Tab-separated table of C-alpha atoms and ligand atoms in Angstrom:
chain	number	residue	atom	x	y	z
A	1	MET	CA	-13.460	-10.236	24.897
A	2	LYS	CA	-15.173	-9.874	21.474
A	3	VAL	CA	-13.078	-10.152	18.381
A	4	SER	CA	-14.304	-8.658	14.995
A	5	LEU	CA	-12.836	-8.685	11.562
A	6	ALA	CA	-13.137	-5.613	9.298
A	7	SER	CA	-15.738	-6.038	6.646
A	8	ALA	CA	-12.981	-5.459	3.892
A	9	LEU	CA	-9.438	-6.470	4.673
A	10	GLY	CA	-6.417	-8.341	3.179
A	11	THR	CA	-5.166	-9.074	-0.203
A	12	CYS	CA	-6.648	-6.960	-3.126
A	13	PHE	CA	-7.147	-8.392	-6.651
A	14	GLY	CA	-4.064	-6.640	-7.981
A	15	VAL	CA	-1.663	-8.295	-5.542
A	16	GLN	CA	-3.282	-11.686	-5.789
A	17	ASP	CA	-3.002	-11.576	-9.613
A	18	ALA	CA	0.673	-10.789	-9.238
A	19	ILE	CA	1.297	-13.531	-6.755
A	20	ASN	CA	-0.448	-16.086	-9.016
A	21	LEU	CA	1.545	-15.033	-11.991
A	22	ALA	CA	4.824	-15.344	-10.076
A	23	MET	CA	3.906	-18.751	-8.725
A	24	GLY	CA	3.072	-19.993	-12.195
A	25	PRO	CA	4.611	-23.329	-13.297
A	26	GLU	CA	6.039	-21.915	-16.593
A	27	PHE	CA	8.917	-20.263	-14.696
A	28	HIS	CA	10.721	-23.276	-13.262
A	29	SER	CA	13.074	-21.217	-11.107
A	30	ASP	CA	13.769	-18.921	-14.038
A	31	LEU	CA	12.334	-15.744	-12.702
A	32	THR	CA	13.603	-12.686	-11.063
A	33	ILE	CA	11.204	-10.217	-9.490
A	34	ILE	CA	12.308	-6.459	-9.683
A	35	GLY	CA	11.531	-5.085	-6.225
A	36	GLN	CA	9.125	-6.655	-3.719
A	37	LEU	CA	6.254	-8.207	-5.516
A	38	VAL	CA	4.139	-7.185	-2.551
A	39	HIS	CA	5.101	-5.474	0.725
A	40	ASN	CA	4.676	-8.662	2.640
A	41	PRO	CA	7.597	-10.662	4.170
A	42	GLN	CA	5.699	-14.061	4.242
A	43	VAL	CA	4.876	-13.831	0.581
A	44	ASN	CA	8.305	-12.891	-0.506
A	45	GLU	CA	9.667	-15.799	1.589
A	46	SER	CA	7.401	-18.305	-0.073
A	47	LEU	CA	8.499	-16.909	-3.486
A	48	LYS	CA	12.148	-17.376	-2.577
A	49	ASN	CA	11.299	-20.948	-1.423
A	50	ASN	CA	9.861	-21.499	-4.881
A	51	GLY	CA	13.185	-20.607	-6.499
A	52	VAL	CA	12.219	-17.114	-7.482
A	53	ASP	CA	15.059	-14.515	-7.301
A	54	LEU	CA	14.285	-11.154	-5.858
A	55	ILE	CA	16.309	-8.006	-6.473
A	56	GLN	CA	15.796	-4.535	-4.920
A	57	GLY	CA	15.258	-2.521	-8.121
A	58	ILE	CA	16.343	-1.804	-11.588
A	59	GLU	CA	19.672	-0.419	-10.235
A	60	ASP	CA	20.589	-4.163	-9.562
A	61	ILE	CA	20.000	-5.237	-13.124
A	62	SER	CA	23.527	-6.644	-13.312
A	63	LYS	CA	22.607	-9.204	-10.510
A	64	ILE	CA	19.841	-10.786	-12.697
A	65	LYS	CA	20.763	-14.378	-13.438
A	66	THR	CA	17.519	-15.611	-15.047
A	67	LYS	CA	16.109	-14.965	-18.480
A	68	LYS	CA	12.651	-13.986	-17.231
A	69	VAL	CA	11.993	-10.895	-15.119
A	70	MET	CA	8.796	-9.658	-13.528
A	71	ILE	CA	7.509	-6.016	-12.887
A	72	THR	CA	5.534	-5.994	-9.647
A	73	ALA	CA	1.966	-4.844	-9.020
A	74	HIS	CA	3.369	-1.445	-8.197
A	75	GLY	CA	4.175	-0.937	-11.980
A	76	ALA	CA	7.141	0.623	-13.480
A	77	ALA	CA	7.942	3.353	-16.029
A	78	ASP	CA	8.089	2.562	-19.728
A	79	LYS	CA	11.767	3.526	-19.666
A	80	THR	CA	12.425	0.858	-16.971
A	81	LYS	CA	10.659	-1.794	-18.960
A	82	GLN	CA	12.579	-0.848	-22.155
A	83	LYS	CA	15.940	-1.127	-20.217
A	84	LEU	CA	15.029	-4.648	-19.252
A	85	ILE	CA	14.125	-5.554	-22.748
A	86	ASP	CA	17.341	-3.971	-24.171
A	87	ALA	CA	19.214	-6.194	-21.741
A	88	GLY	CA	17.805	-9.149	-23.554
A	89	LEU	CA	15.378	-10.142	-20.754
A	90	ILE	CA	11.796	-11.415	-21.130
A	91	VAL	CA	9.600	-9.149	-19.271
A	92	TYR	CA	6.419	-10.330	-17.501
A	93	ASP	CA	4.383	-7.359	-16.394
A	94	ALA	CA	2.202	-7.808	-13.203
A	95	SER	CA	1.435	-4.103	-12.877
A	96	CYS	CA	-1.955	-3.673	-11.339
A	97	PRO	CA	-4.453	-2.157	-13.923
A	98	LEU	CA	-5.417	0.516	-11.263
A	99	VAL	CA	-1.688	1.683	-11.097
A	100	MET	CA	-1.577	1.746	-14.898
A	101	ARG	CA	-4.707	3.987	-14.820
A	102	VAL	CA	-2.649	6.464	-12.795
A	103	HIS	CA	0.173	6.317	-15.443
A	104	LYS	CA	-2.394	7.036	-18.282
A	105	THR	CA	-4.217	9.688	-16.287
A	106	ILE	CA	-1.092	11.805	-15.614
A	107	LYS	CA	0.184	11.384	-19.175
A	108	SER	CA	-3.240	12.703	-20.417
A	109	LEU	CA	-3.047	15.582	-17.966
A	110	VAL	CA	0.359	16.516	-19.329
A	111	ASP	CA	-0.907	16.275	-22.963
A	112	LYS	CA	-3.560	18.973	-21.902
A	113	GLU	CA	-0.582	21.038	-20.684
A	114	TYR	CA	-1.170	20.670	-16.988
A	115	PHE	CA	1.858	20.489	-14.816
A	116	PRO	CA	1.887	17.077	-13.217
A	117	VAL	CA	1.669	16.707	-9.400
A	118	VAL	CA	1.536	13.462	-7.581
A	119	ILE	CA	0.246	13.227	-4.022
A	120	GLY	CA	2.321	10.312	-2.561
A	121	GLN	CA	5.712	9.163	-1.182
A	122	LYS	CA	8.448	10.228	-3.550
A	123	ASP	CA	10.641	7.204	-2.687
A	124	HIS	CA	7.765	4.612	-3.052
A	125	VAL	CA	8.270	2.208	-6.048
A	126	GLU	CA	4.737	3.024	-7.322
A	127	VAL	CA	5.386	6.797	-7.422
A	128	LYS	CA	8.824	6.332	-9.115
A	129	GLY	CA	6.971	4.385	-11.772
A	130	ILE	CA	4.213	7.071	-12.220
A	131	VAL	CA	6.747	9.902	-12.738
A	132	GLY	CA	9.449	7.839	-14.380
A	133	ASP	CA	8.498	8.766	-17.942
A	134	LEU	CA	7.849	12.435	-17.176
A	135	ASP	CA	10.181	15.249	-17.968
A	136	ASP	CA	9.168	17.463	-15.085
A	137	PHE	CA	6.923	16.894	-12.137
A	138	LEU	CA	6.310	17.538	-8.384
A	139	VAL	CA	5.585	14.949	-5.689
A	140	ILE	CA	3.980	16.251	-2.505
A	141	ASN	CA	3.018	14.282	0.517
A	142	GLY	CA	1.579	16.863	2.996
A	143	GLU	CA	0.877	20.459	3.825
A	144	SER	CA	4.562	21.123	4.465
A	145	ASP	CA	5.067	20.498	0.673
A	146	LEU	CA	2.654	23.063	-0.523
A	147	GLU	CA	5.235	25.804	-0.634
A	148	LYS	CA	7.054	23.840	-3.305
A	149	ILE	CA	4.030	24.504	-5.563
A	150	ARG	CA	4.549	28.285	-5.156
A	151	GLU	CA	8.283	27.848	-5.865
A	152	ARG	CA	7.579	25.995	-9.056
A	153	GLY	CA	5.474	28.820	-10.261
A	154	LYS	CA	3.186	26.582	-12.365
A	155	ARG	CA	-0.344	27.984	-12.522
A	156	LYS	CA	-2.122	25.097	-14.294
A	157	LEU	CA	-1.795	21.830	-12.238
A	158	GLY	CA	-2.861	18.258	-13.039
A	159	ILE	CA	-3.040	16.232	-9.775
A	160	VAL	CA	-3.249	12.490	-9.224
A	161	SER	CA	-2.654	10.446	-6.128
A	162	GLN	CA	-0.741	7.318	-5.354
A	163	THR	CA	-3.238	4.436	-5.238
A	164	THR	CA	-2.800	3.696	-1.480
A	165	GLN	CA	-3.065	7.258	-0.141
A	166	GLN	CA	-5.572	8.232	2.602
A	167	VAL	CA	-8.709	9.626	1.092
A	168	ASP	CA	-9.171	12.502	3.621
A	169	LYS	CA	-5.573	13.657	3.402
A	170	VAL	CA	-5.726	13.835	-0.434
A	171	GLU	CA	-9.049	15.627	-0.515
A	172	SER	CA	-7.815	18.172	2.027
A	173	LEU	CA	-4.531	18.821	0.216
A	174	VAL	CA	-6.293	19.366	-3.053
A	175	LYS	CA	-8.654	21.804	-1.356
A	176	LYS	CA	-5.749	23.784	-0.005
A	177	ILE	CA	-4.115	23.824	-3.416
A	178	ARG	CA	-7.308	25.134	-5.069
A	179	GLU	CA	-7.251	27.979	-2.518
A	180	MET	CA	-3.688	29.023	-3.248
A	181	ASP	CA	-3.416	32.394	-4.936
A	182	CYS	CA	-0.504	31.226	-7.161
A	183	VAL	CA	-2.649	28.642	-8.905
A	184	ASP	CA	-5.296	29.378	-11.652
A	185	ASP	CA	-6.452	25.986	-12.717
A	186	VAL	CA	-6.475	22.612	-10.926
A	187	ALA	CA	-7.534	19.397	-12.639
A	188	PHE	CA	-7.631	16.706	-10.054
A	189	VAL	CA	-8.240	12.992	-10.695
A	190	ASN	CA	-8.589	10.955	-7.496
A	191	THR	CA	-6.682	7.806	-8.364
A	192	ILE	CA	-6.855	6.136	-4.855
A	193	CYS	CA	-7.897	2.606	-5.731
A	194	GLN	CA	-11.139	1.111	-4.617
A	195	PRO	CA	-9.744	-1.853	-2.604
A	196	THR	CA	-7.719	0.758	-0.531
A	197	ARG	CA	-10.800	2.939	-0.055
A	198	ASP	CA	-12.899	-0.119	0.968
A	199	ARG	CA	-10.322	-1.109	3.561
A	200	GLN	CA	-10.052	2.494	4.986
A	201	ILE	CA	-13.815	2.850	5.173
A	202	ALA	CA	-14.128	-0.620	6.840
A	203	VAL	CA	-11.493	0.214	9.489
A	204	TRP	CA	-12.985	3.588	10.151
A	205	GLU	CA	-16.385	1.803	10.834
A	206	LEU	CA	-14.863	-0.872	12.904
A	207	ALA	CA	-12.842	1.577	14.957
A	208	GLU	CA	-16.069	3.123	16.128
A	209	GLN	CA	-17.058	-0.222	17.891
A	210	VAL	CA	-13.682	-1.497	19.358
A	211	ASP	CA	-11.145	-0.449	21.974
A	212	LEU	CA	-8.160	-2.027	20.306
A	213	MET	CA	-7.214	-2.619	16.732
A	214	ILE	CA	-4.692	-5.100	15.349
A	215	VAL	CA	-3.435	-4.027	11.912
A	216	ILE	CA	-1.753	-6.788	9.874
A	217	GLY	CA	0.650	-5.937	6.978
A	218	GLY	CA	4.304	-5.483	6.017
A	219	PHE	CA	6.027	-2.804	8.083
A	220	ASN	CA	7.024	-1.091	4.761
A	221	SER	CA	3.499	-1.359	3.335
A	222	SER	CA	2.035	2.119	2.535
A	223	ASN	CA	-1.594	1.204	2.715
A	224	THR	CA	-1.199	-0.760	5.953
A	225	LYS	CA	0.362	2.299	7.554
A	226	LYS	CA	-2.655	4.360	6.435
A	227	LEU	CA	-4.944	1.846	8.241
A	228	VAL	CA	-2.949	2.594	11.468
A	229	GLN	CA	-3.347	6.339	10.809
A	230	VAL	CA	-7.098	5.973	10.598
A	231	CYS	CA	-7.089	4.340	14.069
A	232	ASP	CA	-4.880	7.145	15.447
A	233	GLU	CA	-7.293	9.639	14.080
A	234	LYS	CA	-10.130	7.846	15.824
A	235	ASN	CA	-8.115	7.734	19.019
A	236	ILE	CA	-8.182	4.017	18.991
A	237	GLU	CA	-5.181	1.917	20.359
A	238	ALA	CA	-3.708	0.187	17.230
A	239	HIS	CA	-0.700	-2.240	16.954
A	240	HIS	CA	0.822	-2.891	13.533
A	241	ILE	CA	2.116	-6.445	13.199
A	242	GLU	CA	3.373	-8.712	10.328
A	243	SER	CA	2.707	-12.023	11.952
A	244	SER	CA	0.871	-13.622	14.943
A	245	THR	CA	4.224	-14.154	16.778
A	246	GLN	CA	4.373	-10.337	17.275
A	247	LEU	CA	1.110	-10.338	19.315
A	248	GLN	CA	1.672	-9.328	23.036
A	249	HIS	CA	-0.679	-10.520	25.755
A	250	SER	CA	-0.370	-7.137	27.650
A	251	TRP	CA	-2.217	-5.298	24.695
A	252	PHE	CA	-5.389	-7.188	25.418
A	253	LYS	CA	-5.624	-6.697	29.120
A	254	GLY	CA	-8.806	-4.973	30.062
A	255	LYS	CA	-10.069	-4.808	26.538
A	256	GLU	CA	-13.578	-5.681	25.672
A	257	HIS	CA	-13.738	-5.557	21.901
A	258	VAL	CA	-10.756	-6.105	19.560
A	259	GLY	CA	-10.826	-5.316	15.782
A	260	ILE	CA	-8.640	-6.847	13.184
A	261	THR	CA	-7.786	-5.334	9.799
A	262	ALA	CA	-5.056	-5.945	7.181
A	263	GLY	CA	-3.440	-4.167	4.240
A	264	THR	CA	-3.941	-5.056	0.610
A	265	SER	CA	-0.830	-7.273	0.553
A	266	THR	CA	-1.621	-9.490	3.552
A	267	PRO	CA	-2.546	-12.990	2.638
A	268	GLU	CA	-5.573	-14.800	4.031
A	269	ASN	CA	-3.586	-17.396	5.938
A	270	VAL	CA	-1.597	-14.676	7.868
A	271	ILE	CA	-4.915	-13.048	8.817
A	272	ASN	CA	-6.377	-16.421	9.897
A	273	GLU	CA	-3.374	-17.296	11.979
A	274	VAL	CA	-3.583	-13.800	13.734
A	275	HIS	CA	-7.312	-14.192	14.330
A	276	GLN	CA	-6.923	-17.680	15.804
A	277	GLU	CA	-4.071	-16.495	18.147
A	278	ILE	CA	-6.213	-13.624	19.326
A	279	LEU	CA	-9.101	-15.926	20.086
A	280	LYS	CA	-6.628	-18.145	22.039
A	281	ILE	CA	-5.511	-15.191	23.990
A	282	ALA	CA	-9.158	-14.140	24.611
A	283	LYS	CA	-9.927	-17.662	25.906
A	284	ASP	CA	-6.814	-17.739	28.293
A	285	MET	CA	-7.564	-14.406	29.686
A	286	LYS	CA	-11.286	-15.499	30.352
A	287	LEU	CA	-10.031	-18.711	32.091
A	288	LYS	CA	-7.667	-16.674	34.233
A	289	SER	CA	-10.408	-14.144	35.383
A	290	GLU	CA	-12.962	-16.865	36.194
A	291	PRO	CA	-12.752	-18.219	39.790
A	292	VAL	CA	-11.651	-21.866	40.027
A	293	VAL	CA	-14.519	-23.883	41.578
A	294	SER	CA	-13.254	-26.791	43.577
B	301	LIG	S1	-3.660	-1.708	-3.668
B	301	LIG	FE1	-4.960	-1.060	-5.339
B	301	LIG	S2	-3.575	-0.336	-6.841
B	301	LIG	FE2	-2.368	-1.508	-5.487
B	301	LIG	S3	-2.340	-3.564	-6.300
B	301	LIG	FE3	-4.045	-3.440	-4.869
B	301	LIG	S4	-5.807	-2.907	-6.212
B	301	LIG	FE4	-4.016	-2.429	-7.298
């Protein structure tokens, strides 16, 4: 059984910079992170072990016991940051520059009198941050939401996407919006980030060569789920795992070529552990299928 890694996988620079900042010696256990710094259980566990407090979101502001707080790579609305400052906290901002680009883009579209539309998951922390300073907006996540555009009756739309959306899906939705008779003018800025695109292209290419894909990343990680969707579209069996302990030997039975990919918040050591475990499974299976010569 051959095992191949996708040509682009794992932690992106935005997540890595945020982790490095949170692990910095200046905090000495005086840091609370607002929300998950990354959607990865192992990273969050090691932060907790380093004495860092984690709270779910700004709603839990009363639970903060430290003087210093950190905004995650997913970003936050200016209103949220101000609320933290007003509470007397020192705010460290680990927002990824590519998320901040989306904030700036949507604000500039609103300045040009476009009605803001975000393609993404309305409950995702990144999307909440993108729309958090807007007076009015619409978040759509699929064709079933297109009717909402008609209902809002806005004829001039400024569209951006969550950074971790699937490229094909976003392009197809925008095409359909452009064709709607209730819309006159569509300004679309594709704000899917380059690391997300690279990982989607790499898994697409690898899916053409393998008969099984192992996708590593947090179960709540948006971009990891998109990698699984790409495999589904290519009709390739894919299993989403968070760690090597979740691998099941039965998945590999009869498989000739296994691919490995990982979302943008999956650390290198987790990918290495999974890779090594799969190589071990491949070796075990080979030993079992070879006749014992006495
Ligand atoms: S996935 Fe993209 S936008 Fe999100 S942190 Fe990584 S580089 Fe930044």
